[in-house]
Tab-separated table of C-alpha atoms in Angstrom:
chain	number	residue	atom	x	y	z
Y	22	UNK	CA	0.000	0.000	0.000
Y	23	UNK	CA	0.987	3.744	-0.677
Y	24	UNK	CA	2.792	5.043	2.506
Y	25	UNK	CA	4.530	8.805	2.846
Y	26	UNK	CA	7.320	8.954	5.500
Y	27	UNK	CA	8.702	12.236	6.727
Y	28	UNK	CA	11.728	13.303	8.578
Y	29	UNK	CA	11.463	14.329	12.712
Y	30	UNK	CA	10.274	16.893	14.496
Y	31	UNK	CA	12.834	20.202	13.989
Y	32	UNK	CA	13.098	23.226	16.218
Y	33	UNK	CA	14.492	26.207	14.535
Y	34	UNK	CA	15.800	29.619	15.432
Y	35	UNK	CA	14.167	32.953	13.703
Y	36	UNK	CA	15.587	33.581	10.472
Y	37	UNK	CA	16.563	29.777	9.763
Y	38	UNK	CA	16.118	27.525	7.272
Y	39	UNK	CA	14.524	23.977	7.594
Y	40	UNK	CA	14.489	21.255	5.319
Y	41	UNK	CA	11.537	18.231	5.213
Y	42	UNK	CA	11.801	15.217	3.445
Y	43	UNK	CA	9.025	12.556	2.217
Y	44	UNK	CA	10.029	9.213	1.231
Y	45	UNK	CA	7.038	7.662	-0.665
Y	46	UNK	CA	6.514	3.705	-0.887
Y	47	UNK	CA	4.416	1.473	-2.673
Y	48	UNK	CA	4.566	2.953	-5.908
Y	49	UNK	CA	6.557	4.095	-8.525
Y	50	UNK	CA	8.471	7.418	-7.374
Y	51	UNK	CA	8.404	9.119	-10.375
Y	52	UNK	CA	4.388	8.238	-10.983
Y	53	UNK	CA	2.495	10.735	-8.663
Y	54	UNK	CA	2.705	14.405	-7.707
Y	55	UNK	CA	3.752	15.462	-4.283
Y	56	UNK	CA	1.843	18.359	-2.752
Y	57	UNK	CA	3.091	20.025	0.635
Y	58	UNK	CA	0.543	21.339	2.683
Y	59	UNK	CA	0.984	23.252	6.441
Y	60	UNK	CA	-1.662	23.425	9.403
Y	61	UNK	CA	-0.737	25.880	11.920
Y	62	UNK	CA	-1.577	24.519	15.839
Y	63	UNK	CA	-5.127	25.077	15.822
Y	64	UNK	CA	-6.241	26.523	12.599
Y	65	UNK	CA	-6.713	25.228	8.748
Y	66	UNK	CA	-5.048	23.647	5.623
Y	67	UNK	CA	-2.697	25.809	3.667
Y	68	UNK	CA	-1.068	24.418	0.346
Y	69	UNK	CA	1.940	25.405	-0.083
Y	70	UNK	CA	3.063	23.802	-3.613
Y	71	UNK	CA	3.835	20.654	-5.395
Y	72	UNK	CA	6.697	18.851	-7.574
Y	73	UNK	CA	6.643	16.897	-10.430
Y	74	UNK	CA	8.759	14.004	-9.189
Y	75	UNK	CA	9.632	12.784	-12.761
Y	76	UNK	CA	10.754	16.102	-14.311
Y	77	UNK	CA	11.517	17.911	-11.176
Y	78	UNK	CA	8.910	20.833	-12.207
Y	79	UNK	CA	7.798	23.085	-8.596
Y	80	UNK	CA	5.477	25.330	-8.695
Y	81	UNK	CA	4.724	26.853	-4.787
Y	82	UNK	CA	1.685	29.379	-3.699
Y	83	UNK	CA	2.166	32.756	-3.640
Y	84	UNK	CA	2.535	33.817	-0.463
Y	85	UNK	CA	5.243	31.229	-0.255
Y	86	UNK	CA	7.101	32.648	-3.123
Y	87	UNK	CA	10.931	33.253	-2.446
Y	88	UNK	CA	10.811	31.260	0.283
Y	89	UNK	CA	10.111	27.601	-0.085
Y	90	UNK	CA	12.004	25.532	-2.602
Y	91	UNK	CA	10.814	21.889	-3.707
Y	92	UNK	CA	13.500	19.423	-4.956
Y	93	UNK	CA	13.320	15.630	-4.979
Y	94	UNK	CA	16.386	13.036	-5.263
Y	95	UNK	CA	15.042	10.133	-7.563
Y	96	UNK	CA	18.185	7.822	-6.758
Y	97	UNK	CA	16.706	7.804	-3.317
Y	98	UNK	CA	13.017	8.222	-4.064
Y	99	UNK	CA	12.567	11.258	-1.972
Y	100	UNK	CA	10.951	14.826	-1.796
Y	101	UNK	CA	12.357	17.873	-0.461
Y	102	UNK	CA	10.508	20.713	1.164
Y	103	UNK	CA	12.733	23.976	2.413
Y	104	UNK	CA	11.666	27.006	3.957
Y	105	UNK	CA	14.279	29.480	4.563
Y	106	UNK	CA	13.691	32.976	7.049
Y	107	UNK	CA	11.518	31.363	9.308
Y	108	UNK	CA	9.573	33.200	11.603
Y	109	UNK	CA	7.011	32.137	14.691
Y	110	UNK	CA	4.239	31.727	12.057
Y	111	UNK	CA	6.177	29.342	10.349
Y	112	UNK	CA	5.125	27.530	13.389
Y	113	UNK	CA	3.283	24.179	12.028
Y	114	UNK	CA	3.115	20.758	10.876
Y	115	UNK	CA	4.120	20.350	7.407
Y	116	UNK	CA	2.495	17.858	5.624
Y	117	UNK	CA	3.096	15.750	1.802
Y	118	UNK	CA	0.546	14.215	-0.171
Y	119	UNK	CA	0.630	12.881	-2.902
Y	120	UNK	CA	-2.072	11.984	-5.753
Y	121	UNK	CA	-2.586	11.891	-9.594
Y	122	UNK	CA	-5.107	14.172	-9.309
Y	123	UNK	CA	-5.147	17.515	-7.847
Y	124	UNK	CA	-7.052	15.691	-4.584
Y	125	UNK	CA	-4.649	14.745	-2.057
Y	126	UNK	CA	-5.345	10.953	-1.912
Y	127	UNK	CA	-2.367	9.568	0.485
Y	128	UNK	CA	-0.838	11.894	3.418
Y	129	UNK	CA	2.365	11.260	5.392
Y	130	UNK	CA	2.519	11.420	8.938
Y	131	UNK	CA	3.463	15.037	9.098
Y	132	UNK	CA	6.343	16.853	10.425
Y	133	UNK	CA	6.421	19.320	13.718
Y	134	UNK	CA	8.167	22.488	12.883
Y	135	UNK	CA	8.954	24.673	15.893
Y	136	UNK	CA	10.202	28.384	15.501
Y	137	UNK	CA	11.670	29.392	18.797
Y	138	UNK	CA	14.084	31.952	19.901
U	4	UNK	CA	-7.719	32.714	-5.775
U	5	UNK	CA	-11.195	30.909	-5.116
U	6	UNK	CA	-12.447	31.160	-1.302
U	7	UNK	CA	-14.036	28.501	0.556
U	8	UNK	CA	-16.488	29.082	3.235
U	9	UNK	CA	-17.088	26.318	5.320
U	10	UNK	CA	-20.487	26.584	7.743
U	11	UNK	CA	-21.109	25.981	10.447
U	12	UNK	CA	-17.487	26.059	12.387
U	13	UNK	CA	-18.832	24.040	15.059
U	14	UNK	CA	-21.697	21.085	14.519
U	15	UNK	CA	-22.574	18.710	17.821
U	16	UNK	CA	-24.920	15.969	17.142
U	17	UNK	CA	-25.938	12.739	18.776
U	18	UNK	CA	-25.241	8.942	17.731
U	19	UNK	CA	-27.293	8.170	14.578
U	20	UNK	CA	-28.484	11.510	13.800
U	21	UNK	CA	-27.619	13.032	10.270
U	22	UNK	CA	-24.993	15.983	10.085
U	23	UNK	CA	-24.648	18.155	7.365
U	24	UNK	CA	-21.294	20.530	6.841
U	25	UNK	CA	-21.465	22.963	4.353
U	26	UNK	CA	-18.844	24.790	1.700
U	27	UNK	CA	-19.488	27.630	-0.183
U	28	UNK	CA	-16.791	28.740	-3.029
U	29	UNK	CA	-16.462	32.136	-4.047
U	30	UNK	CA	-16.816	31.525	-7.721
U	31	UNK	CA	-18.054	28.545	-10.001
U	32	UNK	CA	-16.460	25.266	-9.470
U	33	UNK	CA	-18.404	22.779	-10.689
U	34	UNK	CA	-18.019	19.440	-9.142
U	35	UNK	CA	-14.533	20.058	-8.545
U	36	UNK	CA	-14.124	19.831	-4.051
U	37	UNK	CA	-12.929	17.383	-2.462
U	38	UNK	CA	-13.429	16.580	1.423
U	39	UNK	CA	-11.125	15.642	4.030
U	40	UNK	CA	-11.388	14.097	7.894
U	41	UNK	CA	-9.185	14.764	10.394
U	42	UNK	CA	-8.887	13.219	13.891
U	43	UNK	CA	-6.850	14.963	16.504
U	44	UNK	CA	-3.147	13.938	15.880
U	45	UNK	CA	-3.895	12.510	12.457
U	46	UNK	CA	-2.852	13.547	8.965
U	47	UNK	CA	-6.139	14.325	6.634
U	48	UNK	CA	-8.048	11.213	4.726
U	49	UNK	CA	-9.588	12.038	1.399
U	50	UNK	CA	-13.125	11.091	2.214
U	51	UNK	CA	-14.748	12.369	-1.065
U	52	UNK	CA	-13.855	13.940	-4.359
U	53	UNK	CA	-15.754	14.992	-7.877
U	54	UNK	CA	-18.512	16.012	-5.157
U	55	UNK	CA	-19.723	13.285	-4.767
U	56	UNK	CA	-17.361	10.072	-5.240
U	57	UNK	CA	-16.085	7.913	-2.089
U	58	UNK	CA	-12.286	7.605	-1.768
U	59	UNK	CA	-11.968	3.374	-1.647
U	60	UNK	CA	-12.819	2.078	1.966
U	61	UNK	CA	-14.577	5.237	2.753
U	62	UNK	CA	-17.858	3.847	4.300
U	63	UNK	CA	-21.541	4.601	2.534
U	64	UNK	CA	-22.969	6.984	5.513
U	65	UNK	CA	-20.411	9.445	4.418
U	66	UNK	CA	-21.966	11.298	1.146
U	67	UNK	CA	-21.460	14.103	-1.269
U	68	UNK	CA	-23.204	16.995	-3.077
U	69	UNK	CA	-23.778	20.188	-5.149
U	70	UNK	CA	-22.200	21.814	-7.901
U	71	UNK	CA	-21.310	25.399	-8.812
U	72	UNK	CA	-20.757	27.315	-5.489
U	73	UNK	CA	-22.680	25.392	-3.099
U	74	UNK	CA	-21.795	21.993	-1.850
U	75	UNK	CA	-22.515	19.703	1.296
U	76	UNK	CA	-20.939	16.677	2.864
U	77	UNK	CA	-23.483	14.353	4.842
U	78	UNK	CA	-22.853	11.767	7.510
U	79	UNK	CA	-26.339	9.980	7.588
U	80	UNK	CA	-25.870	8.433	10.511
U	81	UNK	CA	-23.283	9.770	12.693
U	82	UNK	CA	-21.386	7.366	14.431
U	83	UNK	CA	-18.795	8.169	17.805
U	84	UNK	CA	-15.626	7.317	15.634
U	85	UNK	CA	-17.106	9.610	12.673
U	86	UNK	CA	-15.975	12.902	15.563
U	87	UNK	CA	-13.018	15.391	14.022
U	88	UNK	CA	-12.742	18.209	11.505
U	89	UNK	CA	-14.304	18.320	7.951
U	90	UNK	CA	-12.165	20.312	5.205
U	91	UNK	CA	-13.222	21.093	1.850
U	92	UNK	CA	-10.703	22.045	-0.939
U	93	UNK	CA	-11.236	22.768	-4.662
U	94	UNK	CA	-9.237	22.002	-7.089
U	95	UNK	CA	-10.963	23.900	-10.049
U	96	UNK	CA	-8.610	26.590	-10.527
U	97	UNK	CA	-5.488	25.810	-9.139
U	98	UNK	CA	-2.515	27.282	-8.396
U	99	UNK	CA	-3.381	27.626	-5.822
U	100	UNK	CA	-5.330	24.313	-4.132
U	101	UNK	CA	-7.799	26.239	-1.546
U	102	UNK	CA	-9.692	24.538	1.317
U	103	UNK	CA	-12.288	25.835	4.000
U	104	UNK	CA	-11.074	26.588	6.854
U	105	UNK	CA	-13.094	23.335	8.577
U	106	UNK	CA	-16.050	22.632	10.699
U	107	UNK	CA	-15.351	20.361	14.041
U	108	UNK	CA	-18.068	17.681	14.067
U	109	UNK	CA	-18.723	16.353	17.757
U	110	UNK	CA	-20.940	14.020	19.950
C-alpha cells in the first residue's frame, strides 16, 4: 500500500532555514505528484506547492514565493521541502501528499516544525 | 484565488443523527471539491472527491453533493468514531489548491 514517511520533528531559530523530506513507498516514485501542505496549531489547511517528481517541475503558492524551494532526489526516491527565514508563524506541521489528481489521496505522517528563539 | 467558506465552524450531534457541513466557493467550481477528515493527531483522509465520489474504503454513511458554489458533505448516521474536523478544498482553478477553513463535528 501507498505510505509517505517524513523526517522528525525540527526546532528552529528565527531567520533559519529547515528542510523536510518525504520518502514515498508502494509505488513508482516518479508516478504521482507530491503536494506540501501546512496546518498551523489550531487553525486550517494551507497548500503550499507541489513537484513533479519525474521532471523535477515546482510550482509553490504565492505567499510562499521566495521562500520555499521543492527538490526531490530520484536515486533515493525522496521529496524535499525547504523554507528558509523562518519566523514564529512558520510555526506548524508540514504535511506531503501525494495523488494523480489535484485531490490529495495519500498523506504522510506530518512533520512538527517549531520556531523558537 | 477561489475562497471557501465552510459553515457551520462548530456542529454537535448525537449517535445516529444526520450531520450536514457545508462549503461555499467564491466563484463557479463545478463538481470540482474534495473533502477531508481529520482526527486529533492525524494527517487528513480524502473522504470524497468529484462532489460526490467515495475515496476506496470510505464507508456509505459518508456522502457528497452540489455543484457550482454550493456543496454539502453528509454523515447519515453519525457514528462516535465519525468525531473530528471536515475540510473542503477545490481544485478547479489551481494554483493555488484552496480549502475551508473546517467545521469540528462532535458528539
Amino acid at each position: 500500500q501507498v505510505q509517505l514517511v517524513q523526517s522528525g520533528a525540527e526546532v528552529k531559530k528565527p531567520g533559519a532555514s529547515v528542510k523536510v523530506s518525504c520518502k514515498p513507498s508502494g509505488y513508482t516514485f516518479t508516478g504521482l505528484f507530491i503536494h506540501w501542505v501546512r496546518q498551523a496549531p489550531g487553525q486550517g489547511l494551507v497548500w503550499m506547492g507541489w513537484i513533479n517528481p519525474n521532471s523535477g517541475d515546482a510550482t509553490s503558492a504565492q505567499k510562499f514565493q521566495g521562500r520555499v524551494t521543492m527538490t526531490r532526489d530520484t536515486s533515493i526516491g525522496t521529496a524535499y521541502l525547504e523554507l528558509s527565514s523562518l519566523t514564529s508563524d512558520d510555526t506548524a506541521i508540514y504535511y506531503c501528499a501525494t495523488s494523480l489528481s489535484p485531490y490529495l489521496t495519500f498523506w504522510g505522517q506530518g512533520t512538527l516544525v517549531t520556531v523558537s528563539s | 484565488e477561489i475562497v471557501m467558506t465552510q459553515s457551520p465552524a462548530t456542529l454537535s450531534v448525537s449517535p445516529g443523527e444526520r450531520a450536514s457541513v457545508s462549503c461555499r466557493a467564491s466563484q463557479s467550481i463545478s463538481s470540482h471539491i474534495a473533502w477531508y477528515q481529520q482526527k486529533p493527531g492525524q494527517a487528513p483522509r480524502l473522504l470524497i472527491y468529484g462532489a460526490s465520489t467515495r475515496a476506496t474504503g470510505v464507508p456509505a454513511r459518508f456522502s457528497g453533493s452540489g455543484s457550482g458554489t454550493e456543496f454539502t458533505l453528509t454523515i447519515s448516521s453519525f457514528q462516535s468514531e465519525d468525531s473530528a474536523i471536515f475540510f473542503c478544498q477545490q481544485y478547479h482553478d489551481w494554483p493555488p489548491l484552496t480549502f475551508g477553513g473546517g467545521t469540528k463535528v462532535e458528539i
